[in-house]
C-alpha positions as a printed Julia matrix, in Angstrom:
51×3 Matrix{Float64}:
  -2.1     7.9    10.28
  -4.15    5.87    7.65
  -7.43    4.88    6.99
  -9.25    1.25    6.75
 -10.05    2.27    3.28
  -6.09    3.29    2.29
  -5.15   -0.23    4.04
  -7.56   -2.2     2.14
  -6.44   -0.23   -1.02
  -2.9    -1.83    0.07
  -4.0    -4.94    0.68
  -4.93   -5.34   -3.26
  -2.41   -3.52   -3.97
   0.22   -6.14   -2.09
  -1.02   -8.91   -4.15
   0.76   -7.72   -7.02
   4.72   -7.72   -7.25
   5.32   -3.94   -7.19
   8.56   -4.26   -8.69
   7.1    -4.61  -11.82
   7.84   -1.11  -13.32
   3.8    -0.61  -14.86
   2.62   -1.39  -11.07
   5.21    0.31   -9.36
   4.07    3.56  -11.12
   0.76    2.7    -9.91
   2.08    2.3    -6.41
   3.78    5.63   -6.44
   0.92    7.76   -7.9
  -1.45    5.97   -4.81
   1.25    6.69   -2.29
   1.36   10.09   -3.17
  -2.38   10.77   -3.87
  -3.12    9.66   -0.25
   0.63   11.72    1.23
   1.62    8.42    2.73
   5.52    8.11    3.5
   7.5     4.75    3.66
   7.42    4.61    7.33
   3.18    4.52    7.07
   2.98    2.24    4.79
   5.58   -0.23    6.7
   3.11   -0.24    9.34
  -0.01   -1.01    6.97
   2.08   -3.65    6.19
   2.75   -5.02    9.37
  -1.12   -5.32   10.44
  -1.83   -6.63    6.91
   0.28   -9.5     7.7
  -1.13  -10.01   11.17
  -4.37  -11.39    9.69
């Protein structure tokens, strides 16, 4: 699972258009510092767009 800390770090993260190659790298290097896969962070996403 995730933490409230890795979800919040996603939340600022998600402000910023992560297509953008600099932040994308950014994005990556998080993802894998904290061994979150795709499926994870779809559900982060889901609660951060519940609030």
């Amino acid at each position: 699972m995730f933490t409230v800390k890795q979800l919040e770090e996603l939340s600022y993260l998600s402000w910023w258009d992560l297509s953008c190659p600099p932040l994308k790298v950014l994005y990556d290097d998080w993802k894998d510092a904290n061994g979150l896969s795709e499926d994870v962070i779809d559900k982060m996403m889901d609660i951060l767009m519940e609030q």
